[in-house]
């Protein structure tokens, strides 16, 4: 069930009305859980078994940890290994099997052939998100940062909370679980803010991301026959497409949750206004970046174990992050490129030459270009294809790219808005006379957008 | 440009307060109500023989507009492409000849591919302005000539006008659309603004969204995208697609319709057998009955034209079954006091296929209809 569908609007109306009707009973959490499972089962109800299993096991392991004399570390590892095994099987099994087969000449059967009961081998939607969310609960409990949740229903509602279930933000137990303790106060201001977020997200998805996709798909479908200018502009458009697409989901998730009285964390903070890669990662998919920082980078030693180790840690985190996005060499290369970029940025930060004060807009431009260079790996079908795209772009044999001017205008407007938003002009941009007509225009334009069958990019991760 | 790293910055900051939402809701309501009203009032065509252009066959807003602009004495003829005139130009359709021969004004309110189930949806949702009028309604029995055409088989089929058929309450076995499609079509049928938006897309953006329109590819080789550098907003002020008939007047060669078209020729081939289904089991017939009831409840004064079918094309068994169905339909109409007439088959060379007459066929049909006393009585103002 996608946010930008009539099906979701009907579902949400029922979910919200039910929630409000049950507000004075203890069953409102049950209702949220039921709604969330219905939402998830809409894709494929077999997947429900996985989320229930993952939730149940993490709830159980933490309960075991709490027992006097419990071997906490053992239970922690059981939880981690269980979640990683689920991810490993459903997300990476075929990737590893095909690579082992290629390397060794063996003929190991693909994972799809060992599925029981004739079930299809499919990547369960959102598995990367909810396993990480559930895992953070066990790790945080182990670290003594949170108390054990005594109600399974509340914990299950936290893991499967439908607004953010399939594409985040990846919430921490510390911030979201307490919100399930008592019925949230839904104020008029929350509804207004939630609706604003939802409309902005809807616009990003239907008017911008889907529009950019029309050009990107056309060019990336057959890079061999595209010219350098088309590929460069398609990469530029993809950078915005993926931002619009993913941040749209987050906006709509946050908006939906907010209307229900829940607050989800900010996941994107105008990332293409970043003046360095490290700033970019503090603004892009924040909930995942901080997850990797807290649960991978810091445990590896972070920057506390010397320069060399810091670089290795950075590279490791970004390689894992790349693989988190998908089981393909292109994602690994994307992660590696960002890891290397950040390592270089860190290494150069102490070199005098780089301390020359460049105007911020130059730094923003350079950072954007670096990020775009990474997106080529992210979007290309294979490493060879990505290298071909680089070659073609740098060959400078550029012809008319036939890039829609209206799309350029729309992206340009958003970028300008975001850049200005980071200046003193923010005050002007948040004036009533700007916000009201802009949102009105966006709503009217939305009716003219087409929405048939558009999945979100991050659903595949 | 001097910037500061604004850590508290939001991803959009387009938050509205409750009061501002109220303003937006008021403005949206005005837009939702106002734009369709303005559009409905603008003159659709000065042409007295206007029919909805073929390429706008899915633009139901145009249909609403057509029916809302009927003058007091105009009589709309409602039906499928037999009424619209699949093989003829607009000056050779049934409405043209009836107007010409009777002195009364008949309007071509036919639409291509409009089977009874879709017709019911069209009239119910998009032709409200015709209430309390005289309506000449056409029943084409060919839609009951096989379970597939009747849409009563469970095998999924692709067919015209899926938006017009029942989406939620009634089940159409051949229609397997997803819940999302059904809800979307239901909304478009029931919210006039959505129908108006579809009309804009159909008329000004080649049936696409403005974004898709800028990415349209032309048929020429090497690949070319003619709208790439155009501003889609300008399209809103462009004229709607020129009807093919008008193109003909402009001497643009049309190969589709009219006496000069190669398609405009008598049918040929061996007699066929049709797998007629019984009236009781027919979805289409039941929809037609519901349509009649709906129109009667709107105080419409109905006259139903059944056929004509090209019996020359059918074998004996098929013809006799068709006659039985015609009689059965006639009896039901009589039972609810709706006047009707089923003509004798036209001469064989007056048909282009199983049900569509050619130019002379329409002329003859109009003449025959005007000889029918119940019809002429019905036409006379009371």
PDB file of N, CA, C and O in Angstrom, chain A residues 5-7 192-193 196-197 211 218 251 266 268-270 283 360 400 402-406 417 421-422 424 426 432 435-436 439 447-450 452, chain B residues 2-7 9-17 20-21 24 32 180-181 183-184 194 197 201 209-212 214 223 225 228-229 232:
ATOM      1  N   UNK A   5      -1.791   6.700  -2.720  1.00  0.00           N
ATOM      2  CA  UNK A   5      -2.859   5.980  -3.417  1.00  0.00           C
ATOM      3  C   UNK A   5      -4.192   6.184  -2.700  1.00  0.00           C
ATOM      4  O   UNK A   5      -4.228   6.489  -1.506  1.00  0.00           O
ATOM      5  N   UNK A   6      -5.243   5.967  -3.437  1.00  0.00           N
ATOM      6  CA  UNK A   6      -6.589   6.047  -2.851  1.00  0.00           C
ATOM      7  C   UNK A   6      -6.750   4.975  -1.786  1.00  0.00           C
ATOM      8  O   UNK A   6      -7.429   5.171  -0.787  1.00  0.00           O
ATOM      9  N   UNK A   7      -6.113   3.818  -2.051  1.00  0.00           N
ATOM     10  CA  UNK A   7      -6.221   2.712  -1.098  1.00  0.00           C
ATOM     11  C   UNK A   7      -5.697   3.163   0.259  1.00  0.00           C
ATOM     12  O   UNK A   7      -6.301   2.881   1.290  1.00  0.00           O
ATOM     13  N   UNK A 192      -2.468  19.994  11.466  1.00  0.00           N
ATOM     14  CA  UNK A 192      -2.072  20.967  10.438  1.00  0.00           C
ATOM     15  C   UNK A 192      -0.644  20.695   9.971  1.00  0.00           C
ATOM     16  O   UNK A 192      -0.360  20.673   8.757  1.00  0.00           O
ATOM     17  N   UNK A 193       0.260  20.437  10.919  1.00  0.00           N
ATOM     18  CA  UNK A 193       1.659  20.183  10.554  1.00  0.00           C
ATOM     19  C   UNK A 193       1.777  18.860   9.796  1.00  0.00           C
ATOM     20  O   UNK A 193       2.517  18.757   8.806  1.00  0.00           O
ATOM     21  N   UNK A 196       0.566  19.283   6.297  1.00  0.00           N
ATOM     22  CA  UNK A 196       1.555  20.033   5.495  1.00  0.00           C
ATOM     23  C   UNK A 196       2.669  19.100   5.038  1.00  0.00           C
ATOM     24  O   UNK A 196       3.046  19.092   3.860  1.00  0.00           O
ATOM     25  N   UNK A 197       3.172  18.322   5.991  1.00  0.00           N
ATOM     26  CA  UNK A 197       4.254  17.390   5.652  1.00  0.00           C
ATOM     27  C   UNK A 197       3.795  16.410   4.576  1.00  0.00           C
ATOM     28  O   UNK A 197       4.528  16.101   3.631  1.00  0.00           O
ATOM     29  N   UNK A 211       8.575  12.651 -12.218  1.00  0.00           N
ATOM     30  CA  UNK A 211       8.904  13.416 -13.423  1.00  0.00           C
ATOM     31  C   UNK A 211      10.386  13.173 -13.789  1.00  0.00           C
ATOM     32  O   UNK A 211      10.703  12.848 -14.940  1.00  0.00           O
ATOM     33  N   UNK A 218      14.709   6.671 -19.115  1.00  0.00           N
ATOM     34  CA  UNK A 218      14.908   6.638 -20.561  1.00  0.00           C
ATOM     35  C   UNK A 218      16.403   6.577 -20.904  1.00  0.00           C
ATOM     36  O   UNK A 218      16.819   5.821 -21.774  1.00  0.00           O
ATOM     37  N   UNK A 251       8.641  12.337   4.461  1.00  0.00           N
ATOM     38  CA  UNK A 251       7.705  13.425   4.776  1.00  0.00           C
ATOM     39  C   UNK A 251       6.306  12.873   4.997  1.00  0.00           C
ATOM     40  O   UNK A 251       5.616  13.268   5.948  1.00  0.00           O
ATOM     41  N   UNK A 266      13.485  13.555  11.982  1.00  0.00           N
ATOM     42  CA  UNK A 266      13.818  14.157  10.688  1.00  0.00           C
ATOM     43  C   UNK A 266      14.835  13.256   9.993  1.00  0.00           C
ATOM     44  O   UNK A 266      15.800  12.806  10.601  1.00  0.00           O
ATOM     45  N   UNK A 268      15.860  13.927   6.461  1.00  0.00           N
ATOM     46  CA  UNK A 268      16.576  14.691   5.426  1.00  0.00           C
ATOM     47  C   UNK A 268      16.555  16.166   5.793  1.00  0.00           C
ATOM     48  O   UNK A 268      15.513  16.662   6.222  1.00  0.00           O
ATOM     49  N   UNK A 269      17.700  16.804   5.606  1.00  0.00           N
ATOM     50  CA  UNK A 269      17.784  18.219   5.960  1.00  0.00           C
ATOM     51  C   UNK A 269      18.460  18.956   4.814  1.00  0.00           C
ATOM     52  O   UNK A 269      19.618  19.308   4.873  1.00  0.00           O
ATOM     53  N   UNK A 270      17.741  19.117   3.719  1.00  0.00           N
ATOM     54  CA  UNK A 270      18.268  19.802   2.535  1.00  0.00           C
ATOM     55  C   UNK A 270      19.691  19.331   2.190  1.00  0.00           C
ATOM     56  O   UNK A 270      20.636  20.128   2.187  1.00  0.00           O
ATOM     57  N   UNK A 283      23.010  15.123   6.725  1.00  0.00           N
ATOM     58  CA  UNK A 283      21.735  15.647   6.235  1.00  0.00           C
ATOM     59  C   UNK A 283      20.960  14.616   5.415  1.00  0.00           C
ATOM     60  O   UNK A 283      19.802  14.824   5.086  1.00  0.00           O
ATOM     61  N   UNK A 360      31.375  29.324   0.069  1.00  0.00           N
ATOM     62  CA  UNK A 360      30.561  28.158   0.427  1.00  0.00           C
ATOM     63  C   UNK A 360      29.845  27.572  -0.800  1.00  0.00           C
ATOM     64  O   UNK A 360      29.695  26.369  -0.937  1.00  0.00           O
ATOM     65  N   UNK A 400      22.601  17.325 -28.167  1.00  0.00           N
ATOM     66  CA  UNK A 400      21.392  17.849 -27.517  1.00  0.00           C
ATOM     67  C   UNK A 400      20.813  16.780 -26.579  1.00  0.00           C
ATOM     68  O   UNK A 400      20.389  15.722 -27.029  1.00  0.00           O
ATOM     69  N   UNK A 402      18.074  16.778 -24.923  1.00  0.00           N
ATOM     70  CA  UNK A 402      16.600  16.766 -24.915  1.00  0.00           C
ATOM     71  C   UNK A 402      16.058  16.591 -23.490  1.00  0.00           C
ATOM     72  O   UNK A 402      15.188  15.763 -23.236  1.00  0.00           O
ATOM     73  N   UNK A 403      16.636  17.371 -22.586  1.00  0.00           N
ATOM     74  CA  UNK A 403      16.226  17.345 -21.179  1.00  0.00           C
ATOM     75  C   UNK A 403      15.058  18.311 -21.001  1.00  0.00           C
ATOM     76  O   UNK A 403      15.168  19.476 -21.375  1.00  0.00           O
ATOM     77  N   UNK A 404      13.938  17.857 -20.440  1.00  0.00           N
ATOM     78  CA  UNK A 404      12.771  18.746 -20.336  1.00  0.00           C
ATOM     79  C   UNK A 404      13.081  20.019 -19.544  1.00  0.00           C
ATOM     80  O   UNK A 404      13.512  19.951 -18.391  1.00  0.00           O
ATOM     81  N   UNK A 405      12.849  21.134 -20.190  1.00  0.00           N
ATOM     82  CA  UNK A 405      13.151  22.431 -19.582  1.00  0.00           C
ATOM     83  C   UNK A 405      12.303  22.663 -18.326  1.00  0.00           C
ATOM     84  O   UNK A 405      12.758  23.250 -17.344  1.00  0.00           O
ATOM     85  N   UNK A 406      11.082  22.155 -18.373  1.00  0.00           N
ATOM     86  CA  UNK A 406      10.165  22.345 -17.253  1.00  0.00           C
ATOM     87  C   UNK A 406      10.676  21.596 -16.015  1.00  0.00           C
ATOM     88  O   UNK A 406      10.553  22.080 -14.895  1.00  0.00           O
ATOM     89  N   UNK A 417      15.242  27.383  -3.533  1.00  0.00           N
ATOM     90  CA  UNK A 417      14.484  27.530  -2.294  1.00  0.00           C
ATOM     91  C   UNK A 417      15.294  26.994  -1.116  1.00  0.00           C
ATOM     92  O   UNK A 417      15.417  27.647  -0.075  1.00  0.00           O
ATOM     93  N   UNK A 421      16.887  28.993   1.914  1.00  0.00           N
ATOM     94  CA  UNK A 421      16.378  28.618   3.225  1.00  0.00           C
ATOM     95  C   UNK A 421      17.500  28.539   4.257  1.00  0.00           C
ATOM     96  O   UNK A 421      17.272  28.664   5.452  1.00  0.00           O
ATOM     97  N   UNK A 422      18.701  28.318   3.754  1.00  0.00           N
ATOM     98  CA  UNK A 422      19.851  28.203   4.653  1.00  0.00           C
ATOM     99  C   UNK A 422      20.487  29.571   4.919  1.00  0.00           C
ATOM    100  O   UNK A 422      21.512  29.664   5.566  1.00  0.00           O
ATOM    101  N   UNK A 424      19.775  34.038   5.561  1.00  0.00           N
ATOM    102  CA  UNK A 424      18.909  34.889   6.375  1.00  0.00           C
ATOM    103  C   UNK A 424      17.524  35.049   5.746  1.00  0.00           C
ATOM    104  O   UNK A 424      16.588  35.499   6.395  1.00  0.00           O
ATOM    105  N   UNK A 426      15.540  32.892   5.105  1.00  0.00           N
ATOM    106  CA  UNK A 426      14.627  31.885   5.653  1.00  0.00           C
ATOM    107  C   UNK A 426      13.374  32.536   6.228  1.00  0.00           C
ATOM    108  O   UNK A 426      12.261  32.040   6.053  1.00  0.00           O
ATOM    109  N   UNK A 432       3.678  33.927   5.721  1.00  0.00           N
ATOM    110  CA  UNK A 432       2.370  33.393   5.263  1.00  0.00           C
ATOM    111  C   UNK A 432       2.159  33.569   3.775  1.00  0.00           C
ATOM    112  O   UNK A 432       1.694  32.667   3.095  1.00  0.00           O
ATOM    113  N   UNK A 435       4.068  30.844   1.980  1.00  0.00           N
ATOM    114  CA  UNK A 435       3.720  29.445   2.239  1.00  0.00           C
ATOM    115  C   UNK A 435       2.334  29.081   1.721  1.00  0.00           C
ATOM    116  O   UNK A 435       2.159  28.049   1.095  1.00  0.00           O
ATOM    117  N   UNK A 436       1.361  29.946   1.982  1.00  0.00           N
ATOM    118  CA  UNK A 436      -0.020  29.600   1.616  1.00  0.00           C
ATOM    119  C   UNK A 436      -0.179  29.457   0.092  1.00  0.00           C
ATOM    120  O   UNK A 436      -0.631  28.406  -0.373  1.00  0.00           O
ATOM    121  N   UNK A 439       1.762  26.291  -1.207  1.00  0.00           N
ATOM    122  CA  UNK A 439       1.114  25.022  -0.898  1.00  0.00           C
ATOM    123  C   UNK A 439      -0.185  24.846  -1.699  1.00  0.00           C
ATOM    124  O   UNK A 439      -0.480  23.745  -2.165  1.00  0.00           O
ATOM    125  N   UNK A 447      -3.210  17.393  -8.634  1.00  0.00           N
ATOM    126  CA  UNK A 447      -4.334  16.753  -9.325  1.00  0.00           C
ATOM    127  C   UNK A 447      -3.997  16.441 -10.783  1.00  0.00           C
ATOM    128  O   UNK A 447      -4.631  15.587 -11.393  1.00  0.00           O
ATOM    129  N   UNK A 448      -3.029  17.153 -11.316  1.00  0.00           N
ATOM    130  CA  UNK A 448      -2.685  16.941 -12.720  1.00  0.00           C
ATOM    131  C   UNK A 448      -1.558  15.928 -12.900  1.00  0.00           C
ATOM    132  O   UNK A 448      -1.137  15.656 -14.014  1.00  0.00           O
ATOM    133  N   UNK A 449      -1.053  15.419 -11.776  1.00  0.00           N
ATOM    134  CA  UNK A 449       0.045  14.447 -11.872  1.00  0.00           C
ATOM    135  C   UNK A 449      -0.523  13.057 -12.061  1.00  0.00           C
ATOM    136  O   UNK A 449      -1.638  12.762 -11.668  1.00  0.00           O
ATOM    137  N   UNK A 450       0.307  12.218 -12.631  1.00  0.00           N
ATOM    138  CA  UNK A 450      -0.122  10.844 -12.830  1.00  0.00           C
ATOM    139  C   UNK A 450       0.550   9.980 -11.776  1.00  0.00           C
ATOM    140  O   UNK A 450       1.679  10.230 -11.382  1.00  0.00           O
ATOM    141  N   UNK A 452       0.030   6.252 -11.500  1.00  0.00           N
ATOM    142  CA  UNK A 452      -0.239   4.811 -11.598  1.00  0.00           C
ATOM    143  C   UNK A 452       1.004   3.963 -11.422  1.00  0.00           C
ATOM    144  O   UNK A 452       1.967   4.070 -12.161  1.00  0.00           O
TER     145      UNK A 452
ATOM    146  N   UNK B   2      26.143  34.420   1.701  1.00  0.00           N
ATOM    147  CA  UNK B   2      26.648  33.986   3.004  1.00  0.00           C
ATOM    148  C   UNK B   2      25.617  33.041   3.619  1.00  0.00           C
ATOM    149  O   UNK B   2      24.426  33.315   3.666  1.00  0.00           O
ATOM    150  N   UNK B   3      26.143  31.916   4.050  1.00  0.00           N
ATOM    151  CA  UNK B   3      25.204  30.952   4.626  1.00  0.00           C
ATOM    152  C   UNK B   3      25.688  30.513   5.989  1.00  0.00           C
ATOM    153  O   UNK B   3      26.861  30.550   6.283  1.00  0.00           O
ATOM    154  N   UNK B   4      24.787  30.101   6.771  1.00  0.00           N
ATOM    155  CA  UNK B   4      25.206  29.518   8.029  1.00  0.00           C
ATOM    156  C   UNK B   4      24.642  28.093   8.097  1.00  0.00           C
ATOM    157  O   UNK B   4      23.602  27.791   7.513  1.00  0.00           O
ATOM    158  N   UNK B   5      25.355  27.280   8.811  1.00  0.00           N
ATOM    159  CA  UNK B   5      24.911  25.904   8.918  1.00  0.00           C
ATOM    160  C   UNK B   5      23.731  25.829   9.882  1.00  0.00           C
ATOM    161  O   UNK B   5      23.882  25.883  11.079  1.00  0.00           O
ATOM    162  N   UNK B   6      22.552  25.733   9.326  1.00  0.00           N
ATOM    163  CA  UNK B   6      21.341  25.770  10.132  1.00  0.00           C
ATOM    164  C   UNK B   6      20.927  24.364  10.524  1.00  0.00           C
ATOM    165  O   UNK B   6      20.209  23.682   9.799  1.00  0.00           O
ATOM    166  N   UNK B   7      21.389  23.921  11.667  1.00  0.00           N
ATOM    167  CA  UNK B   7      21.125  22.536  12.051  1.00  0.00           C
ATOM    168  C   UNK B   7      19.659  22.263  12.347  1.00  0.00           C
ATOM    169  O   UNK B   7      19.194  21.155  12.241  1.00  0.00           O
ATOM    170  N   UNK B   9      17.276  23.380  10.664  1.00  0.00           N
ATOM    171  CA  UNK B   9      16.478  23.562   9.457  1.00  0.00           C
ATOM    172  C   UNK B   9      15.656  22.318   9.160  1.00  0.00           C
ATOM    173  O   UNK B   9      16.106  21.216   9.364  1.00  0.00           O
ATOM    174  N   UNK B  10      14.453  22.559   8.672  1.00  0.00           N
ATOM    175  CA  UNK B  10      13.621  21.432   8.326  1.00  0.00           C
ATOM    176  C   UNK B  10      13.813  21.076   6.871  1.00  0.00           C
ATOM    177  O   UNK B  10      14.378  21.847   6.118  1.00  0.00           O
ATOM    178  N   UNK B  11      13.295  19.916   6.471  1.00  0.00           N
ATOM    179  CA  UNK B  11      13.506  19.531   5.083  1.00  0.00           C
ATOM    180  C   UNK B  11      12.662  20.381   4.143  1.00  0.00           C
ATOM    181  O   UNK B  11      12.936  20.466   2.978  1.00  0.00           O
ATOM    182  N   UNK B  12      11.641  21.018   4.622  1.00  0.00           N
ATOM    183  CA  UNK B  12      10.861  21.846   3.714  1.00  0.00           C
ATOM    184  C   UNK B  12      10.353  23.126   4.376  1.00  0.00           C
ATOM    185  O   UNK B  12      10.295  24.154   3.752  1.00  0.00           O
ATOM    186  N   UNK B  13       9.953  22.999   5.633  1.00  0.00           N
ATOM    187  CA  UNK B  13       9.464  24.151   6.387  1.00  0.00           C
ATOM    188  C   UNK B  13       8.242  24.801   5.784  1.00  0.00           C
ATOM    189  O   UNK B  13       8.007  25.972   5.986  1.00  0.00           O
ATOM    190  N   UNK B  14       7.492  24.029   5.015  1.00  0.00           N
ATOM    191  CA  UNK B  14       6.253  24.581   4.477  1.00  0.00           C
ATOM    192  C   UNK B  14       5.089  24.214   5.396  1.00  0.00           C
ATOM    193  O   UNK B  14       4.054  23.755   4.945  1.00  0.00           O
ATOM    194  N   UNK B  15       5.312  24.363   6.677  1.00  0.00           N
ATOM    195  CA  UNK B  15       4.260  24.022   7.632  1.00  0.00           C
ATOM    196  C   UNK B  15       3.191  25.102   7.640  1.00  0.00           C
ATOM    197  O   UNK B  15       3.494  26.281   7.645  1.00  0.00           O
ATOM    198  N   UNK B  16       1.964  24.639   7.635  1.00  0.00           N
ATOM    199  CA  UNK B  16       0.867  25.589   7.759  1.00  0.00           C
ATOM    200  C   UNK B  16       0.214  25.435   9.121  1.00  0.00           C
ATOM    201  O   UNK B  16       0.148  24.331   9.656  1.00  0.00           O
ATOM    202  N   UNK B  17      -0.259  26.540   9.636  1.00  0.00           N
ATOM    203  CA  UNK B  17      -0.992  26.498  10.900  1.00  0.00           C
ATOM    204  C   UNK B  17      -2.463  26.197  10.584  1.00  0.00           C
ATOM    205  O   UNK B  17      -2.905  26.376   9.431  1.00  0.00           O
ATOM    206  N   UNK B  20      -4.255  28.760   8.579  1.00  0.00           N
ATOM    207  CA  UNK B  20      -3.823  28.831   7.179  1.00  0.00           C
ATOM    208  C   UNK B  20      -4.421  27.688   6.363  1.00  0.00           C
ATOM    209  O   UNK B  20      -4.740  27.840   5.187  1.00  0.00           O
ATOM    210  N   UNK B  21      -4.565  26.557   7.005  1.00  0.00           N
ATOM    211  CA  UNK B  21      -5.216  25.427   6.317  1.00  0.00           C
ATOM    212  C   UNK B  21      -6.664  25.779   5.989  1.00  0.00           C
ATOM    213  O   UNK B  21      -7.184  25.379   4.943  1.00  0.00           O
ATOM    214  N   UNK B  24      -6.582  27.734   2.926  1.00  0.00           N
ATOM    215  CA  UNK B  24      -6.326  26.854   1.783  1.00  0.00           C
ATOM    216  C   UNK B  24      -7.586  26.067   1.426  1.00  0.00           C
ATOM    217  O   UNK B  24      -7.934  25.938   0.249  1.00  0.00           O
ATOM    218  N   UNK B  32     -12.321  24.100  -6.765  1.00  0.00           N
ATOM    219  CA  UNK B  32     -12.986  22.848  -7.145  1.00  0.00           C
ATOM    220  C   UNK B  32     -14.374  23.108  -7.731  1.00  0.00           C
ATOM    221  O   UNK B  32     -14.796  22.430  -8.649  1.00  0.00           O
ATOM    222  N   UNK B 180      -6.849  -0.289  -6.065  1.00  0.00           N
ATOM    223  CA  UNK B 180      -6.409   1.081  -6.285  1.00  0.00           C
ATOM    224  C   UNK B 180      -7.056   1.675  -7.540  1.00  0.00           C
ATOM    225  O   UNK B 180      -7.546   2.792  -7.531  1.00  0.00           O
ATOM    226  N   UNK B 181      -7.036   0.899  -8.611  1.00  0.00           N
ATOM    227  CA  UNK B 181      -7.635   1.387  -9.873  1.00  0.00           C
ATOM    228  C   UNK B 181      -9.118   1.636  -9.688  1.00  0.00           C
ATOM    229  O   UNK B 181      -9.657   2.632 -10.163  1.00  0.00           O
ATOM    230  N   UNK B 183     -10.750   2.310  -6.914  1.00  0.00           N
ATOM    231  CA  UNK B 183     -11.002   3.485  -6.074  1.00  0.00           C
ATOM    232  C   UNK B 183     -10.751   4.767  -6.863  1.00  0.00           C
ATOM    233  O   UNK B 183     -11.503   5.734  -6.763  1.00  0.00           O
ATOM    234  N   UNK B 184      -9.663   4.744  -7.645  1.00  0.00           N
ATOM    235  CA  UNK B 184      -9.310   5.917  -8.427  1.00  0.00           C
ATOM    236  C   UNK B 184     -10.413   6.219  -9.447  1.00  0.00           C
ATOM    237  O   UNK B 184     -10.822   7.369  -9.625  1.00  0.00           O
ATOM    238  N   UNK B 194     -12.216  16.070 -10.466  1.00  0.00           N
ATOM    239  CA  UNK B 194     -11.297  15.059 -11.010  1.00  0.00           C
ATOM    240  C   UNK B 194     -11.633  14.760 -12.465  1.00  0.00           C
ATOM    241  O   UNK B 194     -10.748  14.553 -13.295  1.00  0.00           O
ATOM    242  N   UNK B 197     -10.246  17.578 -14.406  1.00  0.00           N
ATOM    243  CA  UNK B 197      -8.792  17.463 -14.566  1.00  0.00           C
ATOM    244  C   UNK B 197      -8.468  16.467 -15.683  1.00  0.00           C
ATOM    245  O   UNK B 197      -7.604  16.704 -16.530  1.00  0.00           O
ATOM    246  N   UNK B 201      -6.375  17.018 -19.193  1.00  0.00           N
ATOM    247  CA  UNK B 201      -5.288  16.145 -19.668  1.00  0.00           C
ATOM    248  C   UNK B 201      -5.604  15.587 -21.057  1.00  0.00           C
ATOM    249  O   UNK B 201      -4.747  15.540 -21.929  1.00  0.00           O
ATOM    250  N   UNK B 209      -0.179  13.494 -18.123  1.00  0.00           N
ATOM    251  CA  UNK B 209       0.061  14.581 -17.180  1.00  0.00           C
ATOM    252  C   UNK B 209       0.961  15.599 -17.883  1.00  0.00           C
ATOM    253  O   UNK B 209       1.640  15.253 -18.861  1.00  0.00           O
ATOM    254  N   UNK B 210       1.000  16.844 -17.391  1.00  0.00           N
ATOM    255  CA  UNK B 210       1.892  17.827 -18.025  1.00  0.00           C
ATOM    256  C   UNK B 210       3.339  17.338 -18.082  1.00  0.00           C
ATOM    257  O   UNK B 210       4.031  17.540 -19.079  1.00  0.00           O
ATOM    258  N   UNK B 211       3.784  16.657 -17.015  1.00  0.00           N
ATOM    259  CA  UNK B 211       5.167  16.162 -16.995  1.00  0.00           C
ATOM    260  C   UNK B 211       5.383  15.131 -18.094  1.00  0.00           C
ATOM    261  O   UNK B 211       6.355  15.205 -18.853  1.00  0.00           O
ATOM    262  N   UNK B 212       4.463  14.199 -18.189  1.00  0.00           N
ATOM    263  CA  UNK B 212       4.599  13.163 -19.231  1.00  0.00           C
ATOM    264  C   UNK B 212       4.536  13.792 -20.613  1.00  0.00           C
ATOM    265  O   UNK B 212       5.211  13.342 -21.535  1.00  0.00           O
ATOM    266  N   UNK B 214       5.722  16.630 -21.570  1.00  0.00           N
ATOM    267  CA  UNK B 214       7.015  17.206 -21.975  1.00  0.00           C
ATOM    268  C   UNK B 214       8.006  16.109 -22.393  1.00  0.00           C
ATOM    269  O   UNK B 214       9.027  16.399 -22.990  1.00  0.00           O
ATOM    270  N   UNK B 223      15.261   9.234 -32.497  1.00  0.00           N
ATOM    271  CA  UNK B 223      14.267   9.578 -31.497  1.00  0.00           C
ATOM    272  C   UNK B 223      14.251  11.090 -31.232  1.00  0.00           C
ATOM    273  O   UNK B 223      15.284  11.749 -31.151  1.00  0.00           O
ATOM    274  N   UNK B 225      11.971  14.302 -29.140  1.00  0.00           N
ATOM    275  CA  UNK B 225      10.994  14.641 -28.094  1.00  0.00           C
ATOM    276  C   UNK B 225      10.561  16.083 -28.321  1.00  0.00           C
ATOM    277  O   UNK B 225      11.175  17.016 -27.805  1.00  0.00           O
ATOM    278  N   UNK B 228      10.069  18.814 -25.422  1.00  0.00           N
ATOM    279  CA  UNK B 228      11.105  18.960 -24.403  1.00  0.00           C
ATOM    280  C   UNK B 228      11.307  20.391 -23.938  1.00  0.00           C
ATOM    281  O   UNK B 228      11.425  20.646 -22.747  1.00  0.00           O
ATOM    282  N   UNK B 229      11.369  21.300 -24.881  1.00  0.00           N
ATOM    283  CA  UNK B 229      11.695  22.679 -24.511  1.00  0.00           C
ATOM    284  C   UNK B 229      10.457  23.585 -24.459  1.00  0.00           C
ATOM    285  O   UNK B 229      10.577  24.802 -24.455  1.00  0.00           O
ATOM    286  N   UNK B 232       4.664  23.501 -20.524  1.00  0.00           N
ATOM    287  CA  UNK B 232       3.345  22.838 -20.521  1.00  0.00           C
ATOM    288  C   UNK B 232       2.214  23.751 -20.089  1.00  0.00           C
ATOM    289  O   UNK B 232       1.070  23.530 -20.468  1.00  0.00           O
TER     290      UNK B 232
END
